[in-house]
Coordinates of C-alpha atoms in Angstrom, one line a residue:
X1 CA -21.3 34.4 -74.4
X2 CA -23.0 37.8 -75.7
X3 CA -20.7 41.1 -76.0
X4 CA -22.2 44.1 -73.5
X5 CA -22.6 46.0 -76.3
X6 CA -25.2 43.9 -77.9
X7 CA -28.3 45.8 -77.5
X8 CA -30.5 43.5 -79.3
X9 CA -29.5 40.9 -78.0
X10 CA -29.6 42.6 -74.4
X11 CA -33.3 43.5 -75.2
X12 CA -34.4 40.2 -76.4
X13 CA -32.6 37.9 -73.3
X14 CA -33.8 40.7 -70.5
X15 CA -37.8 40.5 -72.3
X16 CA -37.3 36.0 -72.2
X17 CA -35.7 36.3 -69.2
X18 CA -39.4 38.4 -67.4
X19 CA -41.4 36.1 -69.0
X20 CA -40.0 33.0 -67.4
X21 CA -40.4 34.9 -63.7
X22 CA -43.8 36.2 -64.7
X23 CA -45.3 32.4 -65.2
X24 CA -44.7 31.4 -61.7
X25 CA -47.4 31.4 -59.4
X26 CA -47.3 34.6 -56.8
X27 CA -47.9 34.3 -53.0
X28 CA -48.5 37.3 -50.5
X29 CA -46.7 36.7 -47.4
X30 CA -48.3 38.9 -45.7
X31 CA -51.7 37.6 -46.5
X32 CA -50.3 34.1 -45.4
X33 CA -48.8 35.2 -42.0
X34 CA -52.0 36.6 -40.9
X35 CA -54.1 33.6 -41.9
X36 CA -54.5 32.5 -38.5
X37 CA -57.9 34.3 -36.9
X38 CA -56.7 35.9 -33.2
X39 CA -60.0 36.3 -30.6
X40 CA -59.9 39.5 -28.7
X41 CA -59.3 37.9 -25.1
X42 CA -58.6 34.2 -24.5
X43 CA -61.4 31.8 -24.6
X44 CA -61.4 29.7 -21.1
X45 CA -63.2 32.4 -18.9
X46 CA -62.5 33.9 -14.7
X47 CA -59.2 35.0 -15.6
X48 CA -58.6 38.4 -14.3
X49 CA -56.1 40.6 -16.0
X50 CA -54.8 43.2 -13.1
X51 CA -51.5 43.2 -13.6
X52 CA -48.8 43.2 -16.5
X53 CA -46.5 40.5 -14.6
X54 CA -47.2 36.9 -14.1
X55 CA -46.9 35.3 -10.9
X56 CA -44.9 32.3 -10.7
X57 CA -44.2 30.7 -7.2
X58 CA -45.1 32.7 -4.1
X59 CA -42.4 34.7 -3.1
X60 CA -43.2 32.9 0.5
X61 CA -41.6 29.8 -0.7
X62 CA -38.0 28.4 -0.2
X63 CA -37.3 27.0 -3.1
X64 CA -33.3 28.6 -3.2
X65 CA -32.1 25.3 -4.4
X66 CA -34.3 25.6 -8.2
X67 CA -32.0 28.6 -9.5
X68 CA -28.7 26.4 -8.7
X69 CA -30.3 23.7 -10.6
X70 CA -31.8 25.6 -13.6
X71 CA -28.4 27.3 -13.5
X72 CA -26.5 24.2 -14.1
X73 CA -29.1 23.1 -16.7
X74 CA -28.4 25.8 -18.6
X75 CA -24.8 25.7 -18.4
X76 CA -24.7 22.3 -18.9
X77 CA -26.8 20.4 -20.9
X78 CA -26.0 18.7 -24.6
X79 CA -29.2 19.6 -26.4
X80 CA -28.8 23.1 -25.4
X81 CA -25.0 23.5 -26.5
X82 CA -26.0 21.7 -30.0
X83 CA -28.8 24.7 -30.3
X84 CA -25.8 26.9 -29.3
X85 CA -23.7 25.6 -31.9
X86 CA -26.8 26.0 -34.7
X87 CA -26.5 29.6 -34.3
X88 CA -22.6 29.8 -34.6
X89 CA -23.2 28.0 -37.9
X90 CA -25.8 30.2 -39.0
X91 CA -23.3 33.0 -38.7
X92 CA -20.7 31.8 -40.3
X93 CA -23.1 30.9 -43.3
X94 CA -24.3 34.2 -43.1
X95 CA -20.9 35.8 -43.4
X96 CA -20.3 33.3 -46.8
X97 CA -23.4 34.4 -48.0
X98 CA -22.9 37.8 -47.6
X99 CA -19.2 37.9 -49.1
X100 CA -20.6 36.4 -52.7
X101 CA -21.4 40.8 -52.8
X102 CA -18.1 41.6 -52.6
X103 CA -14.8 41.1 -55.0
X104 CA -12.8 38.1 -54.6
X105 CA -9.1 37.7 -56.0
X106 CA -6.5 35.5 -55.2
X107 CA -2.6 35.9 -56.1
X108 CA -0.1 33.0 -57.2
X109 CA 3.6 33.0 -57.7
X110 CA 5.2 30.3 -59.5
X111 CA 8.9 28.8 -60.1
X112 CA 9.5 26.0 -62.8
X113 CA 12.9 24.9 -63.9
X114 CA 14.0 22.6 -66.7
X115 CA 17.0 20.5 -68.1
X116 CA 17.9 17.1 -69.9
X117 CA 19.2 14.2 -68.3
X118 CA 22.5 13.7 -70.1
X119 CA 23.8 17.5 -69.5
X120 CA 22.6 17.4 -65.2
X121 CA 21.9 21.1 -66.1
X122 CA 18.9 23.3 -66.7
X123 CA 18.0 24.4 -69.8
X124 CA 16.1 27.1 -68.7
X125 CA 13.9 28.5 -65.2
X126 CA 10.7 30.5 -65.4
X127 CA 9.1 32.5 -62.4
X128 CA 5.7 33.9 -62.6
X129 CA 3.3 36.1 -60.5
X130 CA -0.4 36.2 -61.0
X131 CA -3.1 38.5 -59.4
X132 CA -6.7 38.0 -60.2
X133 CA -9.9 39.9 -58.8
X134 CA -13.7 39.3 -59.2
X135 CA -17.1 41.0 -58.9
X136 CA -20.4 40.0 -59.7
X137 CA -22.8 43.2 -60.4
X138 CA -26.3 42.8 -58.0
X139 CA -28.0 43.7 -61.1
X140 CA -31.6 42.5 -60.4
X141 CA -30.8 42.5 -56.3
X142 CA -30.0 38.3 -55.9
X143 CA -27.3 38.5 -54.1
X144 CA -29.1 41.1 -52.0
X145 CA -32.3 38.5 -51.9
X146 CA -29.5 35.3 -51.0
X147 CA -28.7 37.8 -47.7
X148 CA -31.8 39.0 -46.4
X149 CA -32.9 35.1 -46.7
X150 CA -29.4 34.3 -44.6
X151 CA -29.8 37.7 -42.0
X152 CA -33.4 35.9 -41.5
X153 CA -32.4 32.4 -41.5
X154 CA -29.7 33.8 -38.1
X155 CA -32.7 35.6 -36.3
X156 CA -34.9 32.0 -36.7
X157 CA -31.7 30.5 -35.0
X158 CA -31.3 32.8 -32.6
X159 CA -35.0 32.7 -31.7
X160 CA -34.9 29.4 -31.4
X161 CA -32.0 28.7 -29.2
X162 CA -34.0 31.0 -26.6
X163 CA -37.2 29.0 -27.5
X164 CA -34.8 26.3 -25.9
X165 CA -33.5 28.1 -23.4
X166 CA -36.8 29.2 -22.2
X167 CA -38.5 25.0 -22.9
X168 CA -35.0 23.9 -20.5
X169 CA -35.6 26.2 -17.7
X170 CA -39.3 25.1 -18.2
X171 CA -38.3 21.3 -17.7
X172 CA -35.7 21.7 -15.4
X173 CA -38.4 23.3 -13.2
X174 CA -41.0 20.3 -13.5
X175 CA -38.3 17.9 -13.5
X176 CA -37.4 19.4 -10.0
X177 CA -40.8 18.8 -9.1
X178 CA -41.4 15.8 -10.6
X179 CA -38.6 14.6 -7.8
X180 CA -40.3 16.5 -4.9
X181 CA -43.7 14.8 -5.5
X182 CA -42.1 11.9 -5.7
X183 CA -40.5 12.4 -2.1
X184 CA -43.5 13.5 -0.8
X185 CA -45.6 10.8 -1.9
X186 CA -43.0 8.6 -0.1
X187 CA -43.8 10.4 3.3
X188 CA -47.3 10.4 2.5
X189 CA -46.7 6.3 2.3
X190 CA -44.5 6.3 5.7
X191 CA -47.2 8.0 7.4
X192 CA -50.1 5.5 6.0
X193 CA -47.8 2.7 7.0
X194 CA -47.2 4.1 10.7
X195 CA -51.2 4.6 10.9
X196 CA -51.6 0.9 9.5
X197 CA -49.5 -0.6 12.2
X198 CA -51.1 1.5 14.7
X199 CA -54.4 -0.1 13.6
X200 CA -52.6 -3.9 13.6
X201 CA -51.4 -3.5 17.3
X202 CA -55.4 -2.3 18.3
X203 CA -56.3 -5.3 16.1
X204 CA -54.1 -7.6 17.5
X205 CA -54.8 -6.3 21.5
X206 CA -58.6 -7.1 20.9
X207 CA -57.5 -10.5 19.3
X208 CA -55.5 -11.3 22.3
X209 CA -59.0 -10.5 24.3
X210 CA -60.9 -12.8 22.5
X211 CA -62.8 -9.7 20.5
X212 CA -61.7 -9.4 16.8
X213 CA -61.8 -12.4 14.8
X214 CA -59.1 -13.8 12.7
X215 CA -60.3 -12.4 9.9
X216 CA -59.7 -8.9 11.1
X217 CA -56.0 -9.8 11.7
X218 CA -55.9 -11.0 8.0
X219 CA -57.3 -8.2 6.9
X220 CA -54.7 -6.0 8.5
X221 CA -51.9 -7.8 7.3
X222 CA -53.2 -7.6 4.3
X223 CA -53.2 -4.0 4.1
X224 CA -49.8 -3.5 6.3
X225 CA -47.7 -5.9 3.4
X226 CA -49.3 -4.0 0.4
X227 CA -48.7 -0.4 2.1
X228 CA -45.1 -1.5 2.5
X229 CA -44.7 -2.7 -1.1
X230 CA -46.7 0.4 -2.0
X231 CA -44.2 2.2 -0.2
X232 CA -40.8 0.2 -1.6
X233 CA -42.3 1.0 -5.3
X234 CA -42.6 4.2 -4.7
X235 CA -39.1 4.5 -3.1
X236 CA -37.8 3.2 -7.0
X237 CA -40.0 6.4 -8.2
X238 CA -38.3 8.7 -6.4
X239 CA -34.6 7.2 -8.1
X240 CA -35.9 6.8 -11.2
X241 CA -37.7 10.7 -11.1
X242 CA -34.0 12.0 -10.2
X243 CA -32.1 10.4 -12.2
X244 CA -33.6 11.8 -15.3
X245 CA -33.3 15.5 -13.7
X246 CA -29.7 14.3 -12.8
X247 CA -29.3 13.8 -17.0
X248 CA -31.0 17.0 -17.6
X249 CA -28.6 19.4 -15.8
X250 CA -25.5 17.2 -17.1
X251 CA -24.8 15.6 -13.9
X252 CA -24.5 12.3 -13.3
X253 CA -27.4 9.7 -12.4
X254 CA -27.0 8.8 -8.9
X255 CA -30.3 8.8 -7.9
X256 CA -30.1 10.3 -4.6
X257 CA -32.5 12.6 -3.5
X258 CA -33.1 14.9 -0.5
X259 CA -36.0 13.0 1.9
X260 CA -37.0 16.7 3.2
X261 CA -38.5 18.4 0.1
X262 CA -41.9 20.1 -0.5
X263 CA -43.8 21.8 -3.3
X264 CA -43.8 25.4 -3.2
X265 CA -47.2 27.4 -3.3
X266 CA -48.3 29.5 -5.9
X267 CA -49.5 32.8 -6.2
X268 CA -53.0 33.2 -7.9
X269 CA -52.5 33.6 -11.3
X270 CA -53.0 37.4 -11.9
X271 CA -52.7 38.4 -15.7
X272 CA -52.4 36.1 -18.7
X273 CA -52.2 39.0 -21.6
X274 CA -54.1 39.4 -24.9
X275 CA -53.6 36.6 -28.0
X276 CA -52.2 39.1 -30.1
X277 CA -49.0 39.2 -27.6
X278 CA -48.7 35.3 -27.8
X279 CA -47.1 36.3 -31.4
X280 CA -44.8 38.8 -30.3
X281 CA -43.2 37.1 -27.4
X282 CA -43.1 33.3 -28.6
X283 CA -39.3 32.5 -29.8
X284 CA -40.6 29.8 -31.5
X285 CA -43.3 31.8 -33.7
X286 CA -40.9 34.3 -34.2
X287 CA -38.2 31.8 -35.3
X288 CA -41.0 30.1 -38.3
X289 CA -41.6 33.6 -39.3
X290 CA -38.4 35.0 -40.4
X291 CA -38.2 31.0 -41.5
X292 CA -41.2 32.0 -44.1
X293 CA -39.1 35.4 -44.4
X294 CA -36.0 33.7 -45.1
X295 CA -38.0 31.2 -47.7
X296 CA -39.8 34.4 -49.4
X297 CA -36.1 36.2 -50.1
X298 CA -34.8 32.5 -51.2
X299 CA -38.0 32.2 -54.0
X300 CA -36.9 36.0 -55.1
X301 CA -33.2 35.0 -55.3
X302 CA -34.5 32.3 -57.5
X303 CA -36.3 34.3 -59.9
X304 CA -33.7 36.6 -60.3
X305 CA -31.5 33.9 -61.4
X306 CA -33.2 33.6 -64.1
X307 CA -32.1 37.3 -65.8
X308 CA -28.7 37.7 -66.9
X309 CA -25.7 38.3 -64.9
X310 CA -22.7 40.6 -65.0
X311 CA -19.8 39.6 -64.3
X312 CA -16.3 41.4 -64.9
X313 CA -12.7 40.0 -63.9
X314 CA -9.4 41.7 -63.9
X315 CA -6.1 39.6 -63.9
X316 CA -2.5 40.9 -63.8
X317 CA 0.7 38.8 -64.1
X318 CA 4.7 39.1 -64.5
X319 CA 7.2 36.9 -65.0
X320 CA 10.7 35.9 -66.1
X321 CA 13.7 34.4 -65.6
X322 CA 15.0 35.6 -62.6
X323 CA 12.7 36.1 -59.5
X324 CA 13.6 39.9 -60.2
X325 CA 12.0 39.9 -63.0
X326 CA 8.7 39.5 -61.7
X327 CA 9.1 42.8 -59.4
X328 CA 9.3 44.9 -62.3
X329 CA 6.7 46.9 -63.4
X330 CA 7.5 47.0 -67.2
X331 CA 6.6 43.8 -67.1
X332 CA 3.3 43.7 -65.9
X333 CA 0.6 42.4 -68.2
X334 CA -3.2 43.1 -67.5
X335 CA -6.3 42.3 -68.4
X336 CA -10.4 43.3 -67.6
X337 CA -13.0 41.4 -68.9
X338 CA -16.5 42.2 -68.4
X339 CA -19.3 39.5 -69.1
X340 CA -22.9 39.3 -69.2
X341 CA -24.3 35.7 -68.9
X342 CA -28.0 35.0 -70.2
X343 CA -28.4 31.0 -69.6
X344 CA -30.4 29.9 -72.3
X345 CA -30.3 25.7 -71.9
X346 CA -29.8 24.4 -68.8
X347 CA -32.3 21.5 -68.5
X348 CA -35.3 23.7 -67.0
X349 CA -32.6 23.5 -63.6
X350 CA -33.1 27.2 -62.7
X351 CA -36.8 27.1 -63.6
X352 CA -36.9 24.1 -61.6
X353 CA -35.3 25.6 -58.7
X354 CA -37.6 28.0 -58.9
X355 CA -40.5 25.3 -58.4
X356 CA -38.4 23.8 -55.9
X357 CA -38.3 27.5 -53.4
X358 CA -42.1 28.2 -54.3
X359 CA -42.7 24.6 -52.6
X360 CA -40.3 25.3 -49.4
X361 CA -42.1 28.6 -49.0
X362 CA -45.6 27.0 -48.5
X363 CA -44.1 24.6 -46.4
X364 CA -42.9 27.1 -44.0
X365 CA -45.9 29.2 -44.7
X366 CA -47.8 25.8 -43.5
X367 CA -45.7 25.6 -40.1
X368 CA -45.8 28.7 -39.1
X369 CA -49.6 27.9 -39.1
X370 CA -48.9 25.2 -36.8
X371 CA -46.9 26.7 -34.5
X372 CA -49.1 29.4 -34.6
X373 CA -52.1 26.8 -33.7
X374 CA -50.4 24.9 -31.3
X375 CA -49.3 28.0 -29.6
X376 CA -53.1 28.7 -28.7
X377 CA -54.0 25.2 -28.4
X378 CA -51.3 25.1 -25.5
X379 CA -52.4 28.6 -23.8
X380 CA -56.4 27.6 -23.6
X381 CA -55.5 24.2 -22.6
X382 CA -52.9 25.4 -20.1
X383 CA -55.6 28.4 -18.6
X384 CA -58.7 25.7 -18.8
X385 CA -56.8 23.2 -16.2
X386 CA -55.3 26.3 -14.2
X387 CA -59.1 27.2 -13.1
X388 CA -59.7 22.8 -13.5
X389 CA -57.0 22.2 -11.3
X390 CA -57.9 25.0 -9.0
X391 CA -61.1 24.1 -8.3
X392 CA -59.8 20.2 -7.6
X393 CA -57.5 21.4 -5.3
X394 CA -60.2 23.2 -3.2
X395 CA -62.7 19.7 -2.9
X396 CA -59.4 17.6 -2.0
X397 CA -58.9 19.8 0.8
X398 CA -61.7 19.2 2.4
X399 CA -62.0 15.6 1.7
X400 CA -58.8 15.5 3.1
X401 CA -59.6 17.0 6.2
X402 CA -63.4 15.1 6.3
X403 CA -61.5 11.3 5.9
X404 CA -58.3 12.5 8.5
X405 CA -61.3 13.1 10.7
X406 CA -63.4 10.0 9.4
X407 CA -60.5 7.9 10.2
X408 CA -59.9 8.8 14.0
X409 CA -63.8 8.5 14.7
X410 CA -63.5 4.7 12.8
X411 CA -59.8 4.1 15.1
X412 CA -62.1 4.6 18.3
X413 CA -65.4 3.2 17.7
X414 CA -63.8 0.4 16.3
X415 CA -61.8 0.1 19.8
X416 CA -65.2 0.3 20.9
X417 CA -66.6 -2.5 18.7
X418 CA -69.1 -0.4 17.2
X419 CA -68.1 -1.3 13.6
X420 CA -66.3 -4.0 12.1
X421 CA -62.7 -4.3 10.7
X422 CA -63.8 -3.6 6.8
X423 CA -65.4 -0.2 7.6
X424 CA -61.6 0.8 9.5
X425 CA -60.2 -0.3 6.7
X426 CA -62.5 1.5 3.7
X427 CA -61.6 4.7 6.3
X428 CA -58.0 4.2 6.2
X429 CA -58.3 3.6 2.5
X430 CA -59.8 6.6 1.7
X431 CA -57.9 8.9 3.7
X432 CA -54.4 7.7 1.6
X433 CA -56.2 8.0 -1.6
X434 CA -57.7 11.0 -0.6
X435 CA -54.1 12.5 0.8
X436 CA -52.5 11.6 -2.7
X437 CA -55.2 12.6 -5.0
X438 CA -54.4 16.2 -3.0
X439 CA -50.4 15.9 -3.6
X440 CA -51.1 14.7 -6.8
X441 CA -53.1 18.2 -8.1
X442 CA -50.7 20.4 -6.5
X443 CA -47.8 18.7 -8.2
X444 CA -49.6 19.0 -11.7
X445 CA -50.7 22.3 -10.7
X446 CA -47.5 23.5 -11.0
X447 CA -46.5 21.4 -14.2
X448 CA -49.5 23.3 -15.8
X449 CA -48.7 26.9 -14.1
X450 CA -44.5 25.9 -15.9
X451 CA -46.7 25.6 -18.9
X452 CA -48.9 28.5 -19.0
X453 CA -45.9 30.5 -18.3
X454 CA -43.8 28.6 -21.3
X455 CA -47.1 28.8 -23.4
X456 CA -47.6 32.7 -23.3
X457 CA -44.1 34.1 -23.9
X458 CA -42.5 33.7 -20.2
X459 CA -40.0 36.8 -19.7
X460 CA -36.7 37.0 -20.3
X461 CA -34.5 34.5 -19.1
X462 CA -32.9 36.1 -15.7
X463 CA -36.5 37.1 -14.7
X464 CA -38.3 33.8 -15.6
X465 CA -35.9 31.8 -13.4
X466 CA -36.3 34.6 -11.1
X467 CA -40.1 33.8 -11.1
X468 CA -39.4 30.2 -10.9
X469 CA -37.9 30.4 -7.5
X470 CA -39.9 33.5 -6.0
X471 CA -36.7 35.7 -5.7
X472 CA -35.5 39.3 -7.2
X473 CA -31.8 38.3 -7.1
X474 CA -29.9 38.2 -10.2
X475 CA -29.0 34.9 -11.8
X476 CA -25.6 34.9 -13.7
X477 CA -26.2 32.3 -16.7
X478 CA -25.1 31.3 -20.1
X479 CA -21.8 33.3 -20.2
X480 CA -19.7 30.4 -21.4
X481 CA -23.1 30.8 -24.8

């Protein structure tokens, strides 16, 4: 221990003490955070900014059973009360963190008594009180550092339990409509079925005649037992499919599903923002920022360490015989001690924590550069298969409509006998695969359009679900969080 008053020893510890900090390497956060190169205007092109608010579903569409569900989702799923519980902690470390700044003290009181065994008496009986308090001086600002790092470490918490609010509404959504495809794919199936056995009676009426072969009976059995083990697989989908949204919202997996569901439409997809805004309004960026943030004040907290500390400590105590004794103020005895602390050996530990923090802070630097990445990566991809998708959508409809139409022209010239039994069934084949390849896009066009909207930001909560189902009502959610 070196007395306060020591200047030349003061002078000598403070000038080692800069010299340690001043050999590790430097890094500019700032520099770091803005290593990522933002474009102007996104790169997939015929995206028309007109507006500041993103469409979701079209306010046409009744979808009033999606904010029930999102609802429950959000009130009741695990993974989101565990993110919940994260931030509670983060408090609570915050508030330890932020109490090593001010004084501590504690009091005891104490009773002892004392005899011999032959006498059955005491000898003699003590009591004691003792009061002691603590403060550490922020000298060089490391407890300061230790709480800026904790105050950022809670705002990277918080961010991220509405990344995951945000992500659960998201696949709550496309769960939802993961389910309704599903359904609809089913009906799709019935009505191929129904067609199917509509062909197999005209098959079997001109067998009965003496004009279809047996072959074209085969053939239509054929096709009638795999449509209806088509259609029993898909049946096993549609449990499976809401079973897992079942798990999601906290319910349990019964599997049962309404049989009268349909996909909602969208809106065309009116404004998509600027890049730069993709860093404002993404939790999750925000959350690895104040993560380098937090890492930064933790690599200055370790620095710091390495100067001397201050430290000064008061104790008082009384005691006596009697427990009166230990009320009286003659007998008080106190004490103040101030030291100043300059670790000299210590195994390199400090200047190895300081090693240690200068590693954890280019490892978040590093992940904030991958969020940052992946954040675009998912916006292009997501605005590249909106216009993809799009444009899908548009061909299907009219093949759709062209092999609906191919199909009743092959039903009654094959009545006819102007063609034979495999061009029916090529016709029949087509329209079904046509039909689903159409479901098909409009389901994954709204995966993608949950994704976009995830991708860039959403809104806040109430408004995103809001979005979700095409409504302006209010949505009451996460009171219990």
């Amino acid at each position: 221990m070196i007395n306060v008053g020591s200047k030349g020893y003061k002078a000598l510890l403070l000038g080692c003490s800069m010299l340690i900090a001043s050999c590790a390497p430097q890094l500019n956060v700032d520099d770091q955070l803005d290593m990522v190169a933002t474009p102007a205007s996104w790169q997939s092109a015929d995206i028309v900014s007109v507006d500041d608010q993103l469409s979701w579903l079209s306010n046409d569409s009744d979808m009033a059973d999606l904010t029930e569900i999102v609802t429950k989702a959000l009130d009741n799923n695990p993974d989101l009360r565990i993110s919940a519980n994260r931030l509670r902690t983060s408090l609570a470390q915050q508030s330890i963190t932020d109490g090593a700044r001010s004084i501590t003290g504690d009091l005891t009181l104490g009773a002892s008594r004392n005899g011999d065994f032959e006498s059955g008496t005491p000898d003699n009986q003590n009591f004691s009180l003792r009061g002691g308090l603590a403060w550490e001086a922020d000298i060089w600002g490391r407890l300061a550092s230790n709480s800026a790092s904790a105050e950022q470490s809670v705002r990277a918490t918080k961010n991220d339990l509405d990344y995951a609010r945000m992500s659960l509404a998201t696949r709550t959504a496309q769960r939802y409509f993961d389910v309704i495809e599903a359904v609809m794919q089913v009906a799709l199936l019935e009505q191929n079925l129904e067609k199917l056995l509509q062909a197999q009676d005209l098959v079997d009426r001109r067998y009965d005649r003496g004009i279809a072969d047996v072959l074209d009976m085969l053939q239509i059995q054929t096709n009638v037992a795999t449509a209806k083990s088509n259609l029993a697989n898909q049946q096993q989908t549609v449990i499976q499919r809401m079973r897992t949204l079942e798990v999601l919202i906290g319910s349990y997996p019964s599997g049962k599903a309404d049989g009268d569901l349909t996909l909602p439409s969208l809106d065309t997809l009116m404004n998509t923002g600027i890049p730069t805004n993709l860093l404002e309004k993404r939790p999750d960026i925000m959350a690895a920022k104040n993560r380098v943030l937090a890492a930064n004040y933790n690599l200055e907290s370790a620095k710091k360490a390495l100067y001397p500390s201050l430290r000064v400590s008061g104790s008082t105590s009384m005691s006596g015989s009697e427990i009166s004794d230990i009320a009286d103020i003659d007998e008080l005895v106190w004490s103040v001690v101030g030291n100043m602390v300059q670790p000299i050996l210590d195994g390199t530990r400090r200047r190895s924590q300081v090693v240690i923090n200068e590693v954890a802070l280019d490892t978040s630097l590093a992940n904030y550069l991958k969020t940052v990445l992946n954040a675009y990566q998912e916006t292009e991809n997501a605005l590249t298969a909106e216009m993809t998708l799009a444009e899908q959508e548009r061909h299907l409809t009219i093949a759709v409509d062209r092999a609906v139409y191919s199909e009743e022209r092959a039903l009654d010239q094959y009545s006819k006998g102007l063609v034979d039994i495999l061009s029916l069934v090529n016709v029949q084949r087509n329209r079904i695969s046509s039909q689903q390849s159409l479901l098909r896009v409009k389901y994954r066009r709204l995966l993608n359009r949950a994704d976009l909207h995830l991708a860039l930001g959403g809104e806040n909560l109430e408004t995103y679900i809001n979005q979700m189902t095409g409504t302006n009502e209010p949505v009451n959610n996460q009171g219990s969080l």
